[in-house]
mmCIF file of C-alpha atoms and ligand atoms in Angstrom:
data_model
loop_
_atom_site.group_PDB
_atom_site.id
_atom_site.type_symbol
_atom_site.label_atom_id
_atom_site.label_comp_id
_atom_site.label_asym_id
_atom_site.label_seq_id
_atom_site.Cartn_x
_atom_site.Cartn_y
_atom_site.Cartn_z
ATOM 1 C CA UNK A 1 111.631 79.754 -98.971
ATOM 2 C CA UNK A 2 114.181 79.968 -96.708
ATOM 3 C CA UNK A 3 113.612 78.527 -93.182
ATOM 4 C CA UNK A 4 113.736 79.938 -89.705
ATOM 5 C CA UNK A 5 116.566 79.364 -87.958
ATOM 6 C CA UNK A 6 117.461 81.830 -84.796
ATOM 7 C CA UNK A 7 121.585 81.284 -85.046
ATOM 8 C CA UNK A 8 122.460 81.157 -88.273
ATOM 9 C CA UNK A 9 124.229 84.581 -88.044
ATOM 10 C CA UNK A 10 126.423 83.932 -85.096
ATOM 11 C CA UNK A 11 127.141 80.548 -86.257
ATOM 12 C CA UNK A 12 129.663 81.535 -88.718
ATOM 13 C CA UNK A 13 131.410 84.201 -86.285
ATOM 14 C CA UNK A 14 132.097 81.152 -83.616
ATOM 15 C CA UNK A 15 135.179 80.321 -83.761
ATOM 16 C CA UNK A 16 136.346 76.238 -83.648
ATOM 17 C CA UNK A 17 137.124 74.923 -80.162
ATOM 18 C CA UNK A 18 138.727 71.752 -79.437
ATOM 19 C CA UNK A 19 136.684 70.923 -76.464
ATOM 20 C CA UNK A 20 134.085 68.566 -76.172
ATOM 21 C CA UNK A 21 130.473 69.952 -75.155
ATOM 22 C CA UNK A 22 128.171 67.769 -73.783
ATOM 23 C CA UNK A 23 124.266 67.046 -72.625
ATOM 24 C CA UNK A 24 121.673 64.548 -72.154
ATOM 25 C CA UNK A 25 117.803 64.717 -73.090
ATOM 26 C CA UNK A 26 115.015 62.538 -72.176
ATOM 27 C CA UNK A 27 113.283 60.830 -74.370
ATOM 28 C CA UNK A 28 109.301 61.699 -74.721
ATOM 29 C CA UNK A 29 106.194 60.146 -75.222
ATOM 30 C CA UNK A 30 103.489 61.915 -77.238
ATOM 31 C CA UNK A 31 100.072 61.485 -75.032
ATOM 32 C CA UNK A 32 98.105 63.034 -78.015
ATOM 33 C CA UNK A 33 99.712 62.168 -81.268
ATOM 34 C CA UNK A 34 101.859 64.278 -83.952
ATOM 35 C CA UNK A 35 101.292 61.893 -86.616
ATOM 36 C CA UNK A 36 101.306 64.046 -90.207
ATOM 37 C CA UNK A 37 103.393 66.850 -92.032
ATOM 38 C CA UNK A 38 102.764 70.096 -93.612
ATOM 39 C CA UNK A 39 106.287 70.589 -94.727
ATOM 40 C CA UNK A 40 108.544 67.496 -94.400
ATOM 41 C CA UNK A 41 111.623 69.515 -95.234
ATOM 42 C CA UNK A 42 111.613 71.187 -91.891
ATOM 43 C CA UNK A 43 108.928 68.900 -90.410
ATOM 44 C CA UNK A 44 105.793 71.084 -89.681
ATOM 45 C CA UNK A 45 103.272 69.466 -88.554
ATOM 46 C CA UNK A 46 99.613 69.081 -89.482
ATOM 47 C CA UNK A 47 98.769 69.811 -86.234
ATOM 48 C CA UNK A 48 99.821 70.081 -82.150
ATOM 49 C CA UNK A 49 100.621 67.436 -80.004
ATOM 50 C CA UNK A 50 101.208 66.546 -75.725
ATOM 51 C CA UNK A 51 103.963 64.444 -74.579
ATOM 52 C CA UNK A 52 105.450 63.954 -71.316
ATOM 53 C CA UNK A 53 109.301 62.902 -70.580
ATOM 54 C CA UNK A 54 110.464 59.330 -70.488
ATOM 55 C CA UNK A 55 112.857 60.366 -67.262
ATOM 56 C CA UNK A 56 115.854 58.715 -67.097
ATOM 57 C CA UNK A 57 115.334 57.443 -70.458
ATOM 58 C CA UNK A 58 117.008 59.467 -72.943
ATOM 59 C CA UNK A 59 120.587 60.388 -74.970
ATOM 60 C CA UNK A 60 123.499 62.074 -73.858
ATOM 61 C CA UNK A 61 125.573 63.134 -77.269
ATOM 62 C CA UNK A 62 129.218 64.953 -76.643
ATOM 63 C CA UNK A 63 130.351 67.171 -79.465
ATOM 64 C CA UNK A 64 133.617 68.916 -81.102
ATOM 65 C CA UNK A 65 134.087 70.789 -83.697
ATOM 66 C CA UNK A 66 137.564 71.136 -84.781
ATOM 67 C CA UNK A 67 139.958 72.160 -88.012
ATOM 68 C CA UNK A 68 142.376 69.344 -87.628
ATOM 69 C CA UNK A 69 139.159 66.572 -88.268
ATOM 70 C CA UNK A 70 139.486 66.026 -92.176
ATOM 71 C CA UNK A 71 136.088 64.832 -92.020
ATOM 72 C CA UNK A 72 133.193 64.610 -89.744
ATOM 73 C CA UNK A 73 132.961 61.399 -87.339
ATOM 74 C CA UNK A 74 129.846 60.210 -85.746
ATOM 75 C CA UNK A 75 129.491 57.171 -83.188
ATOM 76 C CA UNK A 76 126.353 55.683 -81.853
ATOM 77 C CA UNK A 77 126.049 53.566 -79.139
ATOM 78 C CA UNK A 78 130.309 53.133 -79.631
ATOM 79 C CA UNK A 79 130.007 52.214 -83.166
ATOM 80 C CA UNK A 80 131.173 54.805 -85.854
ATOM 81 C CA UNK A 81 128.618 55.571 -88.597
ATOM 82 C CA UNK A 82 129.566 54.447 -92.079
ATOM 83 C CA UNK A 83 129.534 57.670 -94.178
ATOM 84 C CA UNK A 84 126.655 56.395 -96.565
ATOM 85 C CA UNK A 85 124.412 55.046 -94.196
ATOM 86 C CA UNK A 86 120.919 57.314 -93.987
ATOM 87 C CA UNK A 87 121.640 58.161 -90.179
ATOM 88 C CA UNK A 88 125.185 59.372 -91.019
ATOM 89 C CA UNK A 89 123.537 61.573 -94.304
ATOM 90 C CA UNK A 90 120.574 62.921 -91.879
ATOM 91 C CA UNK A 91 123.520 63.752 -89.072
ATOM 92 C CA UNK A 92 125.366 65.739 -91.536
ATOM 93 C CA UNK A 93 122.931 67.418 -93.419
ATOM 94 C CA UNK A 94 121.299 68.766 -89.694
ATOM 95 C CA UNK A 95 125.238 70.008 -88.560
ATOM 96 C CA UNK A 96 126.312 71.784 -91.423
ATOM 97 C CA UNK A 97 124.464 74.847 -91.465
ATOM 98 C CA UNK A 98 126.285 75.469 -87.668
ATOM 99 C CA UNK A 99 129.520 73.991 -89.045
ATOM 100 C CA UNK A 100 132.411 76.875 -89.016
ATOM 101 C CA UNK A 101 134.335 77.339 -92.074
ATOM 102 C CA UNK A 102 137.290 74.284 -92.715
ATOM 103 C CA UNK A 103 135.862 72.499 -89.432
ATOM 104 C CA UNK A 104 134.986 68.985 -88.840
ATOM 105 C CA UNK A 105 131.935 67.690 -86.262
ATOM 106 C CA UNK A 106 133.036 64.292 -84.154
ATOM 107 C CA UNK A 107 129.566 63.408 -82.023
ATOM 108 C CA UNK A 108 129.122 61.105 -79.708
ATOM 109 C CA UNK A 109 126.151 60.114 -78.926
ATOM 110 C CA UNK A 110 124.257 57.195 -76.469
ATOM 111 C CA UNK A 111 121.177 55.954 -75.722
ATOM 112 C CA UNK A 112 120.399 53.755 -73.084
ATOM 113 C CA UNK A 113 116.738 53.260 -74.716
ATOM 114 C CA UNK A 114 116.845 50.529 -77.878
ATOM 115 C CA UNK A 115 117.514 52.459 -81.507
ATOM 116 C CA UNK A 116 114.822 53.183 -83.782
ATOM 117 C CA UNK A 117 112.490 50.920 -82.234
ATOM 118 C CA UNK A 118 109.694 53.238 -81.785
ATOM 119 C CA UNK A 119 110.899 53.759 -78.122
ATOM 120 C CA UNK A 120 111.940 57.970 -79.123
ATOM 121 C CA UNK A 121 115.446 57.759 -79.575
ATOM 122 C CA UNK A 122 115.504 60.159 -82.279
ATOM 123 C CA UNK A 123 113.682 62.837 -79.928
ATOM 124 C CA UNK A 124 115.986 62.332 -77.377
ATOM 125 C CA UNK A 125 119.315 62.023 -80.063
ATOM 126 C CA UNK A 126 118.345 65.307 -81.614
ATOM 127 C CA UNK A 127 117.381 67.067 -78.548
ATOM 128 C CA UNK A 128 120.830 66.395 -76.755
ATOM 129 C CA UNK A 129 122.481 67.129 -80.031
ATOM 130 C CA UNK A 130 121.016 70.548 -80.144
ATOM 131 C CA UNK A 131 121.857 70.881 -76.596
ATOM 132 C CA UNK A 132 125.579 70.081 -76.679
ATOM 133 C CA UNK A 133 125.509 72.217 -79.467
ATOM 134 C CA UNK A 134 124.014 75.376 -77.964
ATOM 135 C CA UNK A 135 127.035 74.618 -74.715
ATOM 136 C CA UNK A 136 129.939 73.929 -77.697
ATOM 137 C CA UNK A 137 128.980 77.130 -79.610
ATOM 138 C CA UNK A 138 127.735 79.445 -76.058
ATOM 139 C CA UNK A 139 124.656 80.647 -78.046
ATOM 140 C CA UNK A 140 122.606 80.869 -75.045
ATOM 141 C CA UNK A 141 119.366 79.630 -76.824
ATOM 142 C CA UNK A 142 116.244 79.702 -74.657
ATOM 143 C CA UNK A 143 114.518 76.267 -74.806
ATOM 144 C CA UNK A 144 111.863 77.045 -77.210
ATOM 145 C CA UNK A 145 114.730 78.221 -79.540
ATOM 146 C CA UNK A 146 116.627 74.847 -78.815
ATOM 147 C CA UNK A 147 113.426 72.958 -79.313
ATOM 148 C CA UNK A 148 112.800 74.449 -83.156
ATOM 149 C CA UNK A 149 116.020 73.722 -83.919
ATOM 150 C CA UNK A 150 115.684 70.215 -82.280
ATOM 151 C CA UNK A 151 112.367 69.761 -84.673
ATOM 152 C CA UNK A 152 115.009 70.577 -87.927
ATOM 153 C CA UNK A 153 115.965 67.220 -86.696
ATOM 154 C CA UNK A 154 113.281 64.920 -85.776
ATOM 155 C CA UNK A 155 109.626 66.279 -85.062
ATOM 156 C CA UNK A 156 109.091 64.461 -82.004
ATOM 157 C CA UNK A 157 112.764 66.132 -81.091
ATOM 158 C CA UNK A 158 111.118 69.654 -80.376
ATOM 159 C CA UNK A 159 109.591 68.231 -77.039
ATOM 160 C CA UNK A 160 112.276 66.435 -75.652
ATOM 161 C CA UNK A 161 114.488 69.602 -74.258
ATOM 162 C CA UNK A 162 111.838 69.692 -71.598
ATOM 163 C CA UNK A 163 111.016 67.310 -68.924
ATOM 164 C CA UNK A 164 107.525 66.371 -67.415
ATOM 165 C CA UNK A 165 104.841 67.515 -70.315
ATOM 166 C CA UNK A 166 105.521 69.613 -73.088
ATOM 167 C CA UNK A 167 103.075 70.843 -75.899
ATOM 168 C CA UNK A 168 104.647 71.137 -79.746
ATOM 169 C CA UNK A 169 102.838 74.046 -80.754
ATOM 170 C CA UNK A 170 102.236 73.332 -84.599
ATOM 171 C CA UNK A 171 102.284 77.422 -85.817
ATOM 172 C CA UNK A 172 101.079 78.626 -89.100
ATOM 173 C CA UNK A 173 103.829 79.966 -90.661
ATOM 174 C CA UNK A 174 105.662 78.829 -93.566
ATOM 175 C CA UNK A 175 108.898 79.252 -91.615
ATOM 176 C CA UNK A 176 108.456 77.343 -88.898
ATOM 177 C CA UNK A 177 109.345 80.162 -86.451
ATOM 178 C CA UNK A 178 106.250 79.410 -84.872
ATOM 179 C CA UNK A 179 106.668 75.580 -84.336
ATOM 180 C CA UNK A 180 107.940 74.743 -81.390
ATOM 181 C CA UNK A 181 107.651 73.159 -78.269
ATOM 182 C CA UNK A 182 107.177 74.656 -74.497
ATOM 183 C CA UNK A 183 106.399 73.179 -71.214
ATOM 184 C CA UNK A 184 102.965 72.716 -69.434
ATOM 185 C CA UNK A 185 103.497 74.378 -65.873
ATOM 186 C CA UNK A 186 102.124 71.166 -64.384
ATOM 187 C CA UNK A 187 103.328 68.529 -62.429
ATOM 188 C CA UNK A 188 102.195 64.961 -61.680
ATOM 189 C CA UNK A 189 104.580 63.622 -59.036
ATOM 190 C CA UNK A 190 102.342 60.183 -58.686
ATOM 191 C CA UNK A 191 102.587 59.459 -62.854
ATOM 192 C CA UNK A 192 104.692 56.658 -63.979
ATOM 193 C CA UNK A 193 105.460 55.012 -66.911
ATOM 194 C CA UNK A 194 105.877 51.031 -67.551
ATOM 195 C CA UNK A 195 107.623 50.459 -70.784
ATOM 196 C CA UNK A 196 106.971 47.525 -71.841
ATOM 197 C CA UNK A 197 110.214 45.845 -74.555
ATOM 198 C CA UNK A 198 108.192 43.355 -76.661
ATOM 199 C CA UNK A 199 111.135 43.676 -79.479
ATOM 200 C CA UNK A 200 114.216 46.105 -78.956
ATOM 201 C CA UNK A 201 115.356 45.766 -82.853
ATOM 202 C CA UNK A 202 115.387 48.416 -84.962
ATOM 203 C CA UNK A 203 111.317 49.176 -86.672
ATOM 204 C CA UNK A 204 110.805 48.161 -90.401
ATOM 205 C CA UNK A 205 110.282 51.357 -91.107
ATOM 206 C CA UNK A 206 110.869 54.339 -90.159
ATOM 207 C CA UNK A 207 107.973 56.458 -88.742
ATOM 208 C CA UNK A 208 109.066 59.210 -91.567
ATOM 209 C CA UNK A 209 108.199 56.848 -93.674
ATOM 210 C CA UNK A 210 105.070 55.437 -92.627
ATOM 211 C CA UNK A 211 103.646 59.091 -91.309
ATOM 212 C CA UNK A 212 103.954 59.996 -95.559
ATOM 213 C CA UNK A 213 102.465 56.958 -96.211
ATOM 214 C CA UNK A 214 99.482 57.571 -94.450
ATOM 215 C CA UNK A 215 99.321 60.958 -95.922
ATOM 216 C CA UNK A 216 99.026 59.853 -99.141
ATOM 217 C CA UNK A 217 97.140 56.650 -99.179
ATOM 218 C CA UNK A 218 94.762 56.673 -95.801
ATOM 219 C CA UNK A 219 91.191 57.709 -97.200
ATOM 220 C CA UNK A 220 90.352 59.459 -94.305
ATOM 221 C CA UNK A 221 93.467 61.062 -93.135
ATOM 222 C CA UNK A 222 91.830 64.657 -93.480
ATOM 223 C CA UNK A 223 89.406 63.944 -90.617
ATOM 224 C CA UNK A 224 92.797 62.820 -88.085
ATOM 225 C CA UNK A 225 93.812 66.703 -87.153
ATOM 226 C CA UNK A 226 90.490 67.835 -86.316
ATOM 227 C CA UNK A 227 90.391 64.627 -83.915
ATOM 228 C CA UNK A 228 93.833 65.459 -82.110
ATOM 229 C CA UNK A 229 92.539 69.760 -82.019
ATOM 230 C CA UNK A 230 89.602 68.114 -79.659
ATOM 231 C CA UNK A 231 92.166 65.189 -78.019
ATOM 232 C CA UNK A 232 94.392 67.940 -77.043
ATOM 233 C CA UNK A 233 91.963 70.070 -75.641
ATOM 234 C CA UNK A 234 90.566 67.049 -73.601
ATOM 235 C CA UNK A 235 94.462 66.214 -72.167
ATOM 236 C CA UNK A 236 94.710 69.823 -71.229
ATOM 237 C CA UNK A 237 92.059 69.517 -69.246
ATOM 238 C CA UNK A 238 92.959 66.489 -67.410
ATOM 239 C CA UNK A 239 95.525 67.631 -67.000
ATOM 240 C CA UNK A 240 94.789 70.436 -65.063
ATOM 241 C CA UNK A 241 92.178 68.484 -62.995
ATOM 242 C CA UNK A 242 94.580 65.541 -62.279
ATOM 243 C CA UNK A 243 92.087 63.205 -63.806
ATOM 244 C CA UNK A 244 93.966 59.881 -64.366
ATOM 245 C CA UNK A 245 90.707 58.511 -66.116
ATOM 246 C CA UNK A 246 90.249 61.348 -68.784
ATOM 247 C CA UNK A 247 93.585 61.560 -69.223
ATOM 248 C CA UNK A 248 94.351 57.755 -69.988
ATOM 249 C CA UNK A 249 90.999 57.518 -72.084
ATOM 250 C CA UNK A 250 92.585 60.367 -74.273
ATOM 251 C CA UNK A 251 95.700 58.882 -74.864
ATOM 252 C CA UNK A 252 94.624 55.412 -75.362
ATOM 253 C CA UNK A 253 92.497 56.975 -78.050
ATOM 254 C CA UNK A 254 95.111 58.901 -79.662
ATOM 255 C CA UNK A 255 97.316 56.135 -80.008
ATOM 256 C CA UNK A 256 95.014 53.865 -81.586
ATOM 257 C CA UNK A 257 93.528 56.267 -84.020
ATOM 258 C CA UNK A 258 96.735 57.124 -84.905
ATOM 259 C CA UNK A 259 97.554 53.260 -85.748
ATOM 260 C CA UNK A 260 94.188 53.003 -87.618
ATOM 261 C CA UNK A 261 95.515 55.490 -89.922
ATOM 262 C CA UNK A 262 98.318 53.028 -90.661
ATOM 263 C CA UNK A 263 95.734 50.234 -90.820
ATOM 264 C CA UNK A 264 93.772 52.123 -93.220
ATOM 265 C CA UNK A 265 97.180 52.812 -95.647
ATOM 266 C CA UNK A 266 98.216 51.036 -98.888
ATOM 267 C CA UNK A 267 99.801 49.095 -98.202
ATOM 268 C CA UNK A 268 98.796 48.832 -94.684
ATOM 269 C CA UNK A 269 101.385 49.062 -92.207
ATOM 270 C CA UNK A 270 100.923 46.908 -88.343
ATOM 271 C CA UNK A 271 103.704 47.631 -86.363
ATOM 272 C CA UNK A 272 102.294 45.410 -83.798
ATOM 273 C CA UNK A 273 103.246 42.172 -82.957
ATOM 274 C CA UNK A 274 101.627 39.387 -80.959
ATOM 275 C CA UNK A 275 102.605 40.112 -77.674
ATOM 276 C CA UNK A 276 101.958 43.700 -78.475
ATOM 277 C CA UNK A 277 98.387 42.245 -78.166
ATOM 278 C CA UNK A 278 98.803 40.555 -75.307
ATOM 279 C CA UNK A 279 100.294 43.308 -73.683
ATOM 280 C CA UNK A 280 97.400 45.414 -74.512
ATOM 281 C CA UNK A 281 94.870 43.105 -73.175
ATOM 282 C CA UNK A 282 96.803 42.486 -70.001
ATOM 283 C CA UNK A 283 95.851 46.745 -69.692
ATOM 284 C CA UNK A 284 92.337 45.763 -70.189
ATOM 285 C CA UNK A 285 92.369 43.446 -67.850
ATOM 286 C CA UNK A 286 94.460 45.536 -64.564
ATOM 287 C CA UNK A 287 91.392 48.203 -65.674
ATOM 288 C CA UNK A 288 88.726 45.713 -65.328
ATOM 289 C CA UNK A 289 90.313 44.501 -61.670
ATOM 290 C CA UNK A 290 89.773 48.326 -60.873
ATOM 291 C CA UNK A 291 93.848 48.865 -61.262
ATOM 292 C CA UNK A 292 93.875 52.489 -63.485
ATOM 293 C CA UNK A 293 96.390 51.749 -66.520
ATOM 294 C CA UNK A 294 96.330 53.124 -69.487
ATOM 295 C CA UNK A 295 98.952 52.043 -72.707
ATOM 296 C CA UNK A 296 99.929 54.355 -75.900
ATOM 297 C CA UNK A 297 102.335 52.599 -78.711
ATOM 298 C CA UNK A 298 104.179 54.864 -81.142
ATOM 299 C CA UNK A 299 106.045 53.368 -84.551
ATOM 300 C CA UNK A 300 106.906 50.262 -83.334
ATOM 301 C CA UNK A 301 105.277 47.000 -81.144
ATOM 302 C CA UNK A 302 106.670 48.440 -77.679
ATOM 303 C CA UNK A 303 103.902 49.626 -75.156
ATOM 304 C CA UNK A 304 104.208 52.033 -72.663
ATOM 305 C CA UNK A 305 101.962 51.790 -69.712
ATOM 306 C CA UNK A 306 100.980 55.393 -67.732
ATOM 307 C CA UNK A 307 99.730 54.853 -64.254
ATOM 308 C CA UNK A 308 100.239 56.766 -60.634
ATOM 309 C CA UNK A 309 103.427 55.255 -58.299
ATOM 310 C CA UNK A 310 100.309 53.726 -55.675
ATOM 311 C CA UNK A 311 99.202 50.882 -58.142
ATOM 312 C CA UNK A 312 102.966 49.864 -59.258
ATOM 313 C CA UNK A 313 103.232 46.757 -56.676
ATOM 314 C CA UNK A 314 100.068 45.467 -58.637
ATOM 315 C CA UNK A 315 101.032 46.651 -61.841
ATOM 316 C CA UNK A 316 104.541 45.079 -62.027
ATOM 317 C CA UNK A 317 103.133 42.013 -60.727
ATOM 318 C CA UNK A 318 100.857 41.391 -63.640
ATOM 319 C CA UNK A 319 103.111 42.730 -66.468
ATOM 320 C CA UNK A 320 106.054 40.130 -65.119
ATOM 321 C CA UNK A 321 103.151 37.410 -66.495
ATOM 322 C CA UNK A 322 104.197 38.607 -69.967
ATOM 323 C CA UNK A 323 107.838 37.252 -69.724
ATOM 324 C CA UNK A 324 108.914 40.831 -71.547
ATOM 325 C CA UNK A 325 111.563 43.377 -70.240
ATOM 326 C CA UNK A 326 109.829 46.211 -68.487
ATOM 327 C CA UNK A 327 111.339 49.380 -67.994
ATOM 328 C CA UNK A 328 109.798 51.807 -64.590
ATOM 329 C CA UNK A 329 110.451 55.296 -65.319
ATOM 330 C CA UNK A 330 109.860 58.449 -63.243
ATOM 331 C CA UNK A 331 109.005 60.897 -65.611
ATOM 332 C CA UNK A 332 110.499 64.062 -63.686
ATOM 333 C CA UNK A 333 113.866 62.077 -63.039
ATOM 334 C CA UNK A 334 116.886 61.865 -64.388
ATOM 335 C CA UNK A 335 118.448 59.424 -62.028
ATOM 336 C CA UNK A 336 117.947 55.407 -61.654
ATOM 337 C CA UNK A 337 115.548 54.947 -59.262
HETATM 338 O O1 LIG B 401 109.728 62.609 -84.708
HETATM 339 P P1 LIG B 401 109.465 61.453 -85.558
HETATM 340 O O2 LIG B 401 109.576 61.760 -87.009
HETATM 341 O O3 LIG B 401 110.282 60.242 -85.151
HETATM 342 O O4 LIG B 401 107.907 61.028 -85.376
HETATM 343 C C1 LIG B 401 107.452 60.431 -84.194
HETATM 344 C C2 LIG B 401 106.014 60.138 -84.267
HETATM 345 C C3 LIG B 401 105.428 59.346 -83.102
HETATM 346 O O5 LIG B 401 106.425 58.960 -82.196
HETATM 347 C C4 LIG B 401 104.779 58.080 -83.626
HETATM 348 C C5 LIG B 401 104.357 60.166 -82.403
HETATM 349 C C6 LIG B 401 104.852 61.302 -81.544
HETATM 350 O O6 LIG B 401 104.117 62.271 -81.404
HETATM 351 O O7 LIG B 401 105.956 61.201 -80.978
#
């Protein structure tokens, strides 16, 4: 079957340019979970999911494409990608359907968020990618074209062209043409996020690992897509009615039933470490002083902690007990505060 992809035609009429193209995307955080694949070839998902930006928090990747590279070159974070390593493999096989005849792709890409450790740097990576790409090339995408081609990449990729909240439609089609992600035409201004670094090394596995995982070995992982359909709903909602409480419940919820899938998998996988816990109970304990704070952890032990800009003097008071880096984002900016 062959896959949807809305430039594969012009592609090969672009001709190679020797300039450098270049764009930065924000990492996201998924409020409601995508946690499960139809296709894992062109990662469709089970079912839709809600994010909302990570601000200045993201990737900026510059790109060439040229004839007089005899092969391609890819840095990360300053340090060139051996040509066997997965991330070089996964690079190459995403570029080459845009690559022009006899040219070579040099990216270079950075993250100021830690690699692979569950903090979205693969959203972010791929969405900027697919940016620079779409300036290199002057295809002119609209963002829910850049965003499917961002999901060829990494799911979680699809929302990260956007900032503020985005919803990954999951489509029905075999193609994917329907599966992408567009914005929600609402803004917070008082929403924050507190990222909380319990480890900044990369995960022990990769969340496309683990997500098959739990596909094939959690009991009850038919039940988890009906659960986000109704989560979803519930954000939307919340959304809309600027309800902090609904909206924190929700996620909170998402996030753990999504980790309860990987508790319930053979062999179980706990991305969680000890003062992932603590973290987590420090939460519990800001709510039960009547400080709203709600937490959501993805593949890896880091937290992130979603609360509104008048509680952050209280906030960052009592996460500073947990002698852990914490990051204050902005969602809707792109600039250090
Ligand atoms: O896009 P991937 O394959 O890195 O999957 C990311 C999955 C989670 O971050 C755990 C959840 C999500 O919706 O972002």
């Amino acid at each position: 079957m062959e896959y949807f992809n809305p430039i594969s035609a012009w592609s090969l009429m672009t001709q190679p340019s020797e300039i450098w193209a270049q764009a930065f995307a924000s990492a996201n955080i998924a409020l409601v979970k995508y946690w499960g694949k139809r296709d894992s070839n062109i990662n469709l998902p089970t079912h839709s999911s809600l994010s909302l930006s990570l601000g200045r928090l993201g990737t900026t990747s510059a790109i060439r494409c040229s004839s007089s590279l005899v092969e391609d070159i890819y840095w990360l974070n300053g340090i060139r990608l051996e040509g066997s390593s997965a991330a070089f493999k996964r690079l190459q096989a995403f570029l080459n359907p845009f690559r022009p005849q006899g040219c070579a792709f040099e990216l270079r890409s950075e993250n100021n968020i830690p690699t692979a450790a569950g903090l979205a740097s693969s959203a972010s990576s791929y969405a900027a990618l697919v940016m620079a790409l779409d300036k290199l090339f002057e295809w002119d995408l609209s963002p829910a074209q850049m965003s499917l081609l961002a999901r060829l990449g990494s799911g979680s990729a699809s929302r990260s062209v956007y900032l503020g909240f985005a919803i990954w439609h999951a489509g029905i089609k075999a193609n994917g043409e329907d599966s992408f992600a567009q914005p929600l035409d609402e803004r917070w201004p008082q929403l924050r996020w507190a990222v909380v670094v319990v480890d900044s090394k990369a995960k022990v596995m990769s969340s496309r690992q683990a997500m098959s995982r739990c596909i094939k070995t959690c009991a009850w992982f038919d039940k988890w897509p009906d659960l986000c359909v109704s989560d979803l709903q519930e954000a939307k909602v919340a959304i809309t009615n600027k309800d902090f409480q609904s909206l924190g419940d929700v996620m909170e919820r998402s996030a753990l039933t999504m980790h309860a899938t990987m508790l319930s998998s053979s062999p179980p996988i706990v991305y969680w470490q000890a003062q992932t816990l603590a973290a987590m109970h420090k939460v519990y304990e800001l709510r039960s002083n009547g400080i709203p704070c709600y937490f959501t952890i993805d593949a890896g032990p880091n937290l992130k902690i979603l609360y509104q800009h008048q509680f952050h003097d209280s906030i960052a008071c009592e996460l500073e007990k947990l002698e852990r880096p914490v990051l204050y984002i902005d969602p809707w900016s792109v600039n250090d505060e």
